[in-house]
CSV table of N, CA and C in Angstrom, one decimal:
chain,number,residue,atom,x,y,z
J,27,UNK,N,-17.3,-9.5,-3.8
J,27,UNK,CA,-16.9,-8.8,-2.6
J,27,UNK,C,-15.4,-8.8,-2.6
J,28,UNK,N,-14.9,-7.6,-2.0
J,28,UNK,CA,-13.5,-7.4,-1.9
J,28,UNK,C,-13.3,-6.7,-0.5
J,29,UNK,N,-12.2,-7.2,0.2
J,29,UNK,CA,-11.8,-6.5,1.4
J,29,UNK,C,-10.9,-5.4,1.0
J,30,UNK,N,-11.3,-4.1,1.2
J,30,UNK,CA,-10.6,-3.0,0.8
J,30,UNK,C,-9.9,-2.3,2.0
J,31,UNK,N,-8.6,-2.1,1.9
J,31,UNK,CA,-7.8,-1.5,2.9
J,31,UNK,C,-7.3,-0.2,2.3
J,32,UNK,N,-7.8,0.9,2.8
J,32,UNK,CA,-7.4,2.2,2.3
J,32,UNK,C,-6.5,2.9,3.3
J,33,UNK,N,-5.3,3.2,2.9
J,33,UNK,CA,-4.4,3.8,3.8
J,33,UNK,C,-4.8,5.2,4.1
J,34,UNK,N,-5.2,5.5,5.3
J,34,UNK,CA,-5.5,6.9,5.7
J,34,UNK,C,-4.8,7.2,7.1
J,35,UNK,N,-3.8,6.4,7.4
J,35,UNK,CA,-3.1,6.6,8.7
J,35,UNK,C,-2.0,7.5,8.5
J,36,UNK,N,-1.7,8.2,9.6
J,36,UNK,CA,-0.5,9.1,9.5
J,36,UNK,C,0.7,8.5,10.2
J,37,UNK,N,0.6,7.3,10.7
J,37,UNK,CA,1.6,6.6,11.4
J,37,UNK,C,2.2,5.5,10.6
J,38,UNK,N,3.5,5.7,10.1
J,38,UNK,CA,4.1,4.8,9.2
J,38,UNK,C,4.2,3.4,9.9
J,39,UNK,N,4.6,3.3,11.1
J,39,UNK,CA,4.7,2.1,11.8
J,39,UNK,C,3.4,1.3,11.8
J,40,UNK,N,2.3,1.9,12.0
J,40,UNK,CA,1.0,1.2,12.1
J,40,UNK,C,0.7,0.7,10.7
J,41,UNK,N,1.0,1.5,9.6
J,41,UNK,CA,0.7,1.0,8.3
J,41,UNK,C,1.5,-0.2,7.9
J,42,UNK,N,2.8,-0.1,8.3
J,42,UNK,CA,3.7,-1.3,8.0
J,42,UNK,C,3.2,-2.5,8.7
J,43,UNK,N,2.7,-2.3,9.9
J,43,UNK,CA,2.2,-3.4,10.7
J,43,UNK,C,1.0,-4.1,10.0
J,44,UNK,N,0.1,-3.2,9.5
J,44,UNK,CA,-1.0,-3.7,8.7
J,44,UNK,C,-0.6,-4.5,7.4
J,45,UNK,N,0.3,-3.9,6.7
J,45,UNK,CA,0.8,-4.5,5.5
J,45,UNK,C,1.5,-5.9,5.8
J,46,UNK,N,2.3,-5.9,6.9
J,46,UNK,CA,2.9,-7.1,7.3
J,46,UNK,C,1.9,-8.2,7.7
J,47,UNK,N,0.7,-7.8,8.1
J,47,UNK,CA,-0.3,-8.8,8.5
J,47,UNK,C,-1.4,-9.0,7.5
J,48,UNK,N,-1.2,-8.7,6.3
J,48,UNK,CA,-2.3,-8.8,5.3
J,48,UNK,C,-2.7,-10.3,5.2
J,49,UNK,N,-1.8,-11.2,5.5
J,49,UNK,CA,-2.2,-12.6,5.4
J,49,UNK,C,-3.3,-12.9,6.3
J,50,UNK,N,-3.5,-12.3,7.4
J,50,UNK,CA,-4.6,-12.5,8.3
J,50,UNK,C,-5.9,-12.1,7.6
J,51,UNK,N,-5.9,-11.0,6.9
J,51,UNK,CA,-7.1,-10.6,6.2
J,51,UNK,C,-7.4,-11.6,5.1
J,52,UNK,N,-6.4,-12.1,4.4
J,52,UNK,CA,-6.5,-13.0,3.3
J,52,UNK,C,-7.3,-14.3,3.8
J,53,UNK,N,-7.2,-14.6,5.1
J,53,UNK,CA,-7.8,-15.8,5.6
J,53,UNK,C,-9.3,-15.7,5.5
J,54,UNK,N,-9.9,-14.5,5.3
J,54,UNK,CA,-11.3,-14.3,5.2
J,54,UNK,C,-11.8,-14.8,3.9
J,55,UNK,N,-10.9,-15.2,3.0
J,55,UNK,CA,-11.3,-15.7,1.7
J,55,UNK,C,-11.8,-14.7,0.6
J,56,UNK,N,-11.5,-13.5,0.9
J,56,UNK,CA,-11.8,-12.4,-0.1
J,56,UNK,C,-10.6,-11.8,-0.7
J,57,UNK,N,-10.7,-11.3,-1.9
J,57,UNK,CA,-9.5,-10.6,-2.5
J,57,UNK,C,-9.2,-9.4,-1.6
J,58,UNK,N,-8.0,-9.1,-1.5
J,58,UNK,CA,-7.6,-7.9,-0.6
J,58,UNK,C,-7.1,-6.8,-1.5
J,59,UNK,N,-7.8,-5.7,-1.4
J,59,UNK,CA,-7.4,-4.5,-2.2
J,59,UNK,C,-6.7,-3.5,-1.2
J,60,UNK,N,-5.7,-2.8,-1.7
J,60,UNK,CA,-5.0,-1.8,-0.8
J,60,UNK,C,-4.6,-0.6,-1.7
J,61,UNK,N,-4.6,0.5,-1.1
J,61,UNK,CA,-4.2,1.8,-1.7
J,61,UNK,C,-3.1,2.4,-0.9
J,62,UNK,N,-1.9,2.5,-1.4
J,62,UNK,CA,-0.8,3.1,-0.7
J,62,UNK,C,-0.3,4.4,-1.3
J,63,UNK,N,-0.6,4.5,-2.6
J,63,UNK,CA,0.0,5.5,-3.5
J,63,UNK,C,0.1,6.9,-2.9
J,64,UNK,N,1.3,7.4,-2.8
J,64,UNK,CA,1.6,8.8,-2.5
J,64,UNK,C,1.1,9.3,-1.2
J,65,UNK,N,0.8,8.5,-0.2
J,65,UNK,CA,0.3,8.9,1.1
J,65,UNK,C,1.3,9.7,1.9
J,66,UNK,N,0.7,10.7,2.6
J,66,UNK,CA,1.6,11.6,3.4
J,66,UNK,C,2.3,10.9,4.5
J,67,UNK,N,1.9,9.7,5.0
J,67,UNK,CA,2.6,9.1,6.0
J,67,UNK,C,4.0,8.6,5.6
J,68,UNK,N,4.2,8.6,4.2
J,68,UNK,CA,5.5,8.2,3.7
J,68,UNK,C,6.5,9.3,3.8
J,69,UNK,N,6.1,10.5,4.1
J,69,UNK,CA,7.0,11.6,4.3
J,69,UNK,C,6.3,13.0,4.0
J,70,UNK,N,5.8,13.6,5.0
J,70,UNK,CA,5.0,14.8,4.8
J,70,UNK,C,5.9,15.9,4.2
J,71,UNK,N,7.2,15.8,4.4
J,71,UNK,CA,8.1,16.9,3.9
J,71,UNK,C,8.4,16.7,2.4
J,72,UNK,N,8.0,15.5,1.8
J,72,UNK,CA,8.2,15.2,0.4
J,72,UNK,C,6.9,15.6,-0.4
J,73,UNK,N,7.2,16.0,-1.6
J,73,UNK,CA,6.0,16.1,-2.5
J,73,UNK,C,5.5,14.8,-2.9
J,74,UNK,N,4.2,14.7,-3.2
J,74,UNK,CA,3.6,13.3,-3.6
J,74,UNK,C,4.5,12.6,-4.6
J,75,UNK,N,5.0,13.3,-5.6
J,75,UNK,CA,5.8,12.6,-6.6
J,75,UNK,C,7.1,12.1,-6.1
J,76,UNK,N,7.6,12.7,-5.0
J,76,UNK,CA,8.9,12.3,-4.4
J,76,UNK,C,8.7,11.0,-3.5
J,77,UNK,N,7.5,10.6,-3.3
J,77,UNK,CA,7.2,9.5,-2.4
J,77,UNK,C,7.2,8.1,-3.2
J,78,UNK,N,7.5,8.2,-4.5
J,78,UNK,CA,7.3,7.0,-5.4
J,78,UNK,C,8.1,5.8,-4.9
J,79,UNK,N,9.3,6.0,-4.5
J,79,UNK,CA,10.1,4.9,-4.0
J,79,UNK,C,9.6,4.2,-2.8
J,80,UNK,N,9.1,4.9,-1.9
J,80,UNK,CA,8.4,4.4,-0.7
J,80,UNK,C,7.2,3.6,-1.1
J,81,UNK,N,6.4,4.2,-2.0
J,81,UNK,CA,5.1,3.6,-2.4
J,81,UNK,C,5.4,2.3,-3.0
J,82,UNK,N,6.4,2.2,-3.9
J,82,UNK,CA,6.7,1.0,-4.6
J,82,UNK,C,7.2,-0.1,-3.6
J,83,UNK,N,8.0,0.3,-2.7
J,83,UNK,CA,8.5,-0.6,-1.7
J,83,UNK,C,7.4,-1.2,-0.9
J,84,UNK,N,6.5,-0.4,-0.4
J,84,UNK,CA,5.3,-0.9,0.4
J,84,UNK,C,4.3,-1.7,-0.4
J,85,UNK,N,4.2,-1.3,-1.7
J,85,UNK,CA,3.3,-2.0,-2.6
J,85,UNK,C,3.9,-3.4,-2.8
J,86,UNK,N,5.2,-3.6,-3.0
J,86,UNK,CA,5.8,-4.9,-3.2
J,86,UNK,C,5.6,-5.7,-2.0
J,87,UNK,N,5.7,-5.1,-0.8
J,87,UNK,CA,5.5,-5.8,0.5
J,87,UNK,C,4.1,-6.3,0.6
J,88,UNK,N,3.2,-5.4,0.3
J,88,UNK,CA,1.7,-5.7,0.3
J,88,UNK,C,1.4,-6.9,-0.6
J,89,UNK,N,1.9,-6.9,-1.8
J,89,UNK,CA,1.7,-8.0,-2.7
J,89,UNK,C,2.3,-9.3,-2.1
J,90,UNK,N,3.5,-9.2,-1.6
J,90,UNK,CA,4.1,-10.4,-1.0
J,90,UNK,C,3.3,-11.0,0.1
J,91,UNK,N,2.6,-10.1,0.9
J,91,UNK,CA,1.9,-10.5,2.0
J,91,UNK,C,0.4,-10.8,1.8
J,92,UNK,N,0.0,-10.8,0.5
J,92,UNK,CA,-1.4,-11.2,0.2
J,92,UNK,C,-2.3,-10.2,-0.5
J,93,UNK,N,-1.9,-9.0,-0.7
J,93,UNK,CA,-2.7,-8.1,-1.5
J,93,UNK,C,-2.9,-8.5,-2.9
J,94,UNK,N,-4.1,-8.5,-3.4
J,94,UNK,CA,-4.4,-9.0,-4.8
J,94,UNK,C,-4.9,-7.9,-5.7
J,95,UNK,N,-5.3,-6.8,-5.1
J,95,UNK,CA,-5.7,-5.6,-5.9
J,95,UNK,C,-5.0,-4.4,-5.4
J,96,UNK,N,-4.3,-3.7,-6.3
J,96,UNK,CA,-3.5,-2.5,-5.8
J,96,UNK,C,-4.1,-1.2,-6.5
J,97,UNK,N,-4.4,-0.2,-5.7
J,97,UNK,CA,-4.8,1.1,-6.2
J,97,UNK,C,-3.6,2.0,-6.2
J,98,UNK,N,-3.3,2.6,-7.3
J,98,UNK,CA,-2.1,3.4,-7.4
J,98,UNK,C,-2.3,4.5,-8.4
J,99,UNK,N,-1.5,5.6,-8.2
J,99,UNK,CA,-1.5,6.7,-9.1
J,99,UNK,C,-0.4,6.5,-10.2
J,100,UNK,N,0.6,5.6,-9.8
J,100,UNK,CA,1.7,5.4,-10.7
J,100,UNK,C,1.7,4.0,-11.3
J,101,UNK,N,0.8,3.9,-12.3
J,101,UNK,CA,0.5,2.6,-12.8
J,101,UNK,C,1.7,2.0,-13.5
J,102,UNK,N,2.4,2.7,-14.4
J,102,UNK,CA,3.5,2.1,-15.1
J,102,UNK,C,4.6,1.6,-14.1
J,103,UNK,N,5.0,2.4,-13.2
J,103,UNK,CA,6.0,2.1,-12.2
J,103,UNK,C,5.6,0.9,-11.4
J,104,UNK,N,4.3,0.9,-11.0
J,104,UNK,CA,3.8,-0.2,-10.1
J,104,UNK,C,3.8,-1.5,-10.9
J,105,UNK,N,3.5,-1.4,-12.2
J,105,UNK,CA,3.4,-2.6,-13.1
J,105,UNK,C,4.8,-3.3,-13.1
J,106,UNK,N,5.8,-2.5,-13.1
J,106,UNK,CA,7.2,-3.0,-13.2
J,106,UNK,C,7.5,-3.9,-12.0
J,107,UNK,N,7.1,-3.5,-10.8
J,107,UNK,CA,7.5,-4.2,-9.6
J,107,UNK,C,6.6,-5.5,-9.4
J,108,UNK,N,5.5,-5.5,-10.2
J,108,UNK,CA,4.6,-6.7,-9.9
J,108,UNK,C,4.9,-7.8,-10.8
J,109,UNK,N,5.8,-7.7,-11.8
J,109,UNK,CA,6.1,-8.8,-12.7
J,109,UNK,C,7.5,-9.3,-12.6
């Protein structure tokens, strides 16, 4: 079993709040999976490929706060920030 958090929100503040509180989900004793990659809440005026910096920043924060499985479109770039 895995607790999967799929980002489908259009409110950046709400998503950041969820990421900041991933530790609460971790208390359930399940691996926490999250998908942040290229989401429009990072900047609708940007192309998906232009959102990479924001995605990596939020992914690093998610890992710091307890995410154990990351879904991403940008595997090579995400790998760099996780090691």
